[in-house]
């Protein structure tokens, strides 16, 4: 299996690039953000609970997202692999993901980390907020909070994969196709 963690701060382009990567390599896209927003749209208990955290730019509790990912992996047993987008966001989630994949006799192949300058992130998020309907993209304070949470709680995930020799830094500035090409080179090397 080819199991990729697509990593990077909010606004790095993980969603956009995931769509292209899954198409090219025939993988399943698992985005915890998308799953949470679908739960919210369906007004499930999980979605309503998660909304509080998402609107504040904070992380949803580890147990919740780990449980979600676990069931999605089970639902896609015959896939050629997964692109994990927005997960893991803490070292605890990274450890849980390793355990889940191990129980299915597979593992993370690589972690690709999109590097984007701070000002560019803010610009992209505010732009997305104009037409995506995402409340968390419309408010500059919530955006800054998400980037802060990324820097404090999520960047330790880099060390986790670096220790396993699976971390690759990818230039995330430029056109969508240029960045996609950077990812493909890393995936195939
Ligand atoms: P972005 O990366 O643009 O901030 P996402 O769509 O990945 O947005 O996530 C939106 C929100 O959903 C996050 O701010 C967070 O509240 C919640 N969330 C998504 N994935 C996770 C995760 N793995 N762990 C905890 N919370 C998460």
CSV table of C-alpha atoms and ligand atoms in Angstrom, one decimal:
chain,number,residue,atom,x,y,z
A,1,UNK,CA,0.0,0.0,0.0
A,2,UNK,CA,1.0,3.6,-0.5
A,3,UNK,CA,0.0,5.6,2.6
A,4,UNK,CA,0.9,9.2,2.5
A,5,UNK,CA,0.5,11.8,5.3
A,6,UNK,CA,0.0,15.2,3.5
A,7,UNK,CA,1.1,17.7,6.1
A,8,UNK,CA,1.3,21.5,6.4
A,9,UNK,CA,-0.3,24.5,8.1
A,10,UNK,CA,-3.9,25.7,7.4
A,11,UNK,CA,-4.0,27.1,3.9
A,12,UNK,CA,-1.0,25.1,2.7
A,13,UNK,CA,-3.0,23.5,0.0
A,14,UNK,CA,-3.4,20.0,1.4
A,15,UNK,CA,-7.0,19.6,0.2
A,16,UNK,CA,-6.2,20.8,-3.4
A,17,UNK,CA,-3.1,18.6,-3.7
A,18,UNK,CA,-4.8,15.6,-2.1
A,19,UNK,CA,-7.4,15.6,-4.9
A,20,UNK,CA,-4.7,15.5,-7.5
A,21,UNK,CA,-2.6,12.9,-5.7
A,22,UNK,CA,-5.4,10.4,-5.1
A,23,UNK,CA,-6.4,10.6,-8.7
A,24,UNK,CA,-2.9,10.0,-10.1
A,25,UNK,CA,-2.0,7.2,-7.7
A,26,UNK,CA,-5.5,5.7,-7.2
A,27,UNK,CA,-5.7,6.3,-3.5
A,28,UNK,CA,-8.4,7.1,-1.0
A,29,UNK,CA,-8.6,10.7,0.4
A,30,UNK,CA,-9.2,10.9,4.2
A,31,UNK,CA,-9.5,14.5,5.4
A,32,UNK,CA,-10.5,14.9,9.0
A,33,UNK,CA,-11.6,18.5,8.3
A,34,UNK,CA,-14.0,17.3,5.5
A,35,UNK,CA,-15.3,14.4,7.6
A,36,UNK,CA,-16.0,16.8,10.5
A,37,UNK,CA,-17.7,19.3,8.2
A,38,UNK,CA,-19.9,16.5,6.7
A,39,UNK,CA,-20.9,15.4,10.3
A,40,UNK,CA,-21.7,19.0,11.0
A,41,UNK,CA,-23.8,19.4,7.9
A,42,UNK,CA,-25.7,16.2,8.8
A,43,UNK,CA,-26.2,17.6,12.3
A,44,UNK,CA,-24.9,14.5,14.0
A,45,UNK,CA,-24.0,14.6,17.7
A,46,UNK,CA,-20.3,14.3,16.8
A,47,UNK,CA,-20.6,17.2,14.3
A,48,UNK,CA,-22.3,19.5,16.8
A,49,UNK,CA,-19.8,18.8,19.5
A,50,UNK,CA,-16.9,19.3,17.0
A,51,UNK,CA,-18.3,22.7,15.8
A,52,UNK,CA,-17.3,24.4,19.1
A,53,UNK,CA,-13.6,23.6,18.6
A,54,UNK,CA,-13.6,24.2,14.9
A,55,UNK,CA,-15.2,27.7,15.2
A,56,UNK,CA,-12.6,28.6,17.8
A,57,UNK,CA,-9.7,27.4,15.7
A,58,UNK,CA,-8.9,24.7,18.3
A,59,UNK,CA,-8.2,21.0,17.8
A,60,UNK,CA,-11.1,18.5,18.2
A,61,UNK,CA,-10.2,16.0,20.9
A,62,UNK,CA,-7.8,13.2,19.7
A,63,UNK,CA,-10.2,10.4,20.6
A,64,UNK,CA,-12.8,11.8,18.3
A,65,UNK,CA,-10.7,12.1,15.2
A,66,UNK,CA,-8.8,8.8,15.9
A,67,UNK,CA,-12.2,7.0,16.0
A,68,UNK,CA,-13.3,8.7,12.8
A,69,UNK,CA,-10.2,7.7,10.9
A,70,UNK,CA,-10.3,4.2,12.3
A,71,UNK,CA,-13.8,3.6,10.8
A,72,UNK,CA,-12.9,5.1,7.5
A,73,UNK,CA,-9.9,2.8,7.2
A,74,UNK,CA,-12.1,-0.1,7.9
A,75,UNK,CA,-14.6,1.0,5.3
A,76,UNK,CA,-11.9,1.0,2.6
A,77,UNK,CA,-10.1,-2.3,3.2
A,78,UNK,CA,-9.4,-3.0,-0.4
A,79,UNK,CA,-7.9,0.3,-1.4
A,80,UNK,CA,-4.4,0.7,-2.8
A,81,UNK,CA,-3.6,3.2,0.0
A,82,UNK,CA,-4.6,6.5,1.6
A,83,UNK,CA,-3.8,10.1,1.6
A,84,UNK,CA,-4.2,11.4,5.1
A,85,UNK,CA,-5.0,15.2,5.0
A,86,UNK,CA,-5.3,17.2,8.2
A,87,UNK,CA,-4.4,14.0,10.2
A,88,UNK,CA,-2.4,13.3,12.3
A,89,UNK,CA,-2.3,16.8,14.0
A,90,UNK,CA,-0.7,15.7,17.3
A,91,UNK,CA,1.9,13.1,18.2
A,92,UNK,CA,-0.8,11.1,20.0
A,93,UNK,CA,-2.8,10.9,16.7
A,94,UNK,CA,0.4,9.9,14.8
A,95,UNK,CA,1.0,7.1,17.3
A,96,UNK,CA,-2.6,5.9,17.0
A,97,UNK,CA,-2.4,6.0,13.2
A,98,UNK,CA,0.7,3.8,13.3
A,99,UNK,CA,-1.1,1.3,15.5
A,100,UNK,CA,-4.2,1.3,13.3
A,101,UNK,CA,-2.2,0.6,10.2
A,102,UNK,CA,0.0,-2.0,11.9
A,103,UNK,CA,-3.1,-3.9,12.8
A,104,UNK,CA,-3.9,-4.0,9.1
A,105,UNK,CA,-0.4,-5.1,8.2
A,106,UNK,CA,0.6,-1.8,6.6
A,107,UNK,CA,2.3,1.4,7.5
A,108,UNK,CA,2.8,5.1,6.6
A,109,UNK,CA,5.1,5.2,3.5
A,110,UNK,CA,6.0,8.9,3.8
A,111,UNK,CA,5.1,12.2,5.3
A,112,UNK,CA,5.1,15.1,2.8
A,113,UNK,CA,5.2,18.5,4.5
A,114,UNK,CA,4.1,21.5,2.4
A,115,UNK,CA,6.2,24.6,3.3
A,116,UNK,CA,4.4,28.0,2.7
A,117,UNK,CA,5.2,31.5,3.9
A,118,UNK,CA,3.0,32.9,6.7
A,119,UNK,CA,1.7,35.8,4.6
A,120,UNK,CA,0.7,33.6,1.8
A,121,UNK,CA,-1.2,31.3,4.2
A,122,UNK,CA,-3.3,34.2,5.5
A,123,UNK,CA,-4.0,35.4,2.0
A,124,UNK,CA,-5.1,32.0,0.8
A,125,UNK,CA,-7.3,31.4,3.8
A,126,UNK,CA,-9.1,34.7,3.6
A,127,UNK,CA,-9.6,34.2,-0.1
A,128,UNK,CA,-11.2,30.7,0.5
A,129,UNK,CA,-13.3,32.3,3.2
A,130,UNK,CA,-14.9,34.6,0.7
A,131,UNK,CA,-16.6,31.7,-1.2
A,132,UNK,CA,-16.3,28.5,0.7
A,133,UNK,CA,-18.8,29.3,3.4
A,134,UNK,CA,-16.3,28.1,6.0
A,135,UNK,CA,-16.8,30.2,9.1
A,136,UNK,CA,-13.3,29.5,10.3
A,137,UNK,CA,-11.8,31.1,7.2
A,138,UNK,CA,-13.6,34.4,7.4
A,139,UNK,CA,-12.3,35.6,10.7
A,140,UNK,CA,-8.6,36.8,10.9
A,141,UNK,CA,-8.4,36.0,14.6
A,142,UNK,CA,-9.6,32.4,14.1
A,143,UNK,CA,-7.1,32.0,11.3
A,144,UNK,CA,-4.2,33.3,13.5
A,145,UNK,CA,-5.3,31.0,16.2
A,146,UNK,CA,-5.3,28.0,13.9
A,147,UNK,CA,-1.8,28.8,12.7
A,148,UNK,CA,-0.7,29.2,16.4
A,149,UNK,CA,-2.2,25.8,17.3
A,150,UNK,CA,-0.4,24.4,14.2
A,151,UNK,CA,2.9,25.8,15.4
A,152,UNK,CA,2.5,24.6,19.0
A,153,UNK,CA,0.6,21.3,18.8
A,154,UNK,CA,1.0,20.0,15.3
A,155,UNK,CA,4.6,20.7,14.2
A,156,UNK,CA,5.9,18.1,16.7
A,157,UNK,CA,4.4,15.6,14.3
A,158,UNK,CA,7.3,16.4,12.0
A,159,UNK,CA,9.8,15.1,14.6
A,160,UNK,CA,7.7,11.9,14.9
A,161,UNK,CA,8.1,11.1,11.2
A,162,UNK,CA,11.6,12.5,10.9
A,163,UNK,CA,12.6,10.0,13.6
A,164,UNK,CA,11.2,7.2,11.3
A,165,UNK,CA,13.0,8.7,8.3
A,166,UNK,CA,9.7,9.3,6.6
A,167,UNK,CA,9.6,13.1,6.6
A,168,UNK,CA,10.1,15.0,3.3
A,169,UNK,CA,9.9,18.8,3.1
A,170,UNK,CA,8.1,20.0,-0.1
A,171,UNK,CA,8.1,23.5,-1.5
A,172,UNK,CA,4.5,24.7,-1.3
A,173,UNK,CA,4.8,28.1,-3.0
A,174,UNK,CA,4.1,28.5,-6.8
A,175,UNK,CA,1.3,27.3,-9.0
A,176,UNK,CA,-0.9,24.3,-8.2
A,177,UNK,CA,0.8,22.3,-10.9
A,178,UNK,CA,4.3,23.2,-9.8
A,179,UNK,CA,3.5,22.1,-6.3
A,180,UNK,CA,1.9,18.9,-7.5
A,181,UNK,CA,5.0,18.2,-9.5
A,182,UNK,CA,7.1,18.6,-6.4
A,183,UNK,CA,4.9,16.1,-4.6
A,184,UNK,CA,5.1,13.6,-7.4
A,185,UNK,CA,8.9,13.7,-7.5
A,186,UNK,CA,9.0,13.1,-3.8
A,187,UNK,CA,6.4,10.2,-4.0
A,188,UNK,CA,8.4,8.5,-6.8
A,189,UNK,CA,11.9,9.0,-5.4
B,1,LIG,P1,-7.3,23.7,7.9
B,1,LIG,O1,-6.1,22.8,7.8
B,1,LIG,O2,-7.5,24.6,6.7
B,1,LIG,O3,-7.3,24.5,9.2
B,1,LIG,P2,-9.2,21.5,8.2
B,1,LIG,O4,-10.3,21.4,7.2
B,1,LIG,O5,-8.1,20.5,8.1
B,1,LIG,O6,-8.6,23.0,8.0
B,1,LIG,O7,-9.7,21.5,9.7
B,1,LIG,C1,-10.7,22.4,10.2
B,1,LIG,C2,-10.8,22.2,11.7
B,1,LIG,O8,-11.2,20.8,12.0
B,1,LIG,C3,-9.6,22.4,12.5
B,1,LIG,O9,-9.3,23.8,12.8
B,1,LIG,C4,-9.9,21.6,13.7
B,1,LIG,O10,-10.7,22.2,14.6
B,1,LIG,C5,-10.6,20.4,13.2
B,1,LIG,N1,-9.7,19.2,12.9
B,1,LIG,C6,-9.5,18.8,11.6
B,1,LIG,N2,-8.6,17.7,11.7
B,1,LIG,C7,-8.3,17.6,13.0
B,1,LIG,C8,-7.5,16.7,13.7
B,1,LIG,N3,-6.7,15.7,13.1
B,1,LIG,N4,-7.4,16.8,15.0
B,1,LIG,C9,-8.1,17.7,15.7
B,1,LIG,N5,-8.9,18.6,15.1
B,1,LIG,C10,-9.0,18.5,13.7
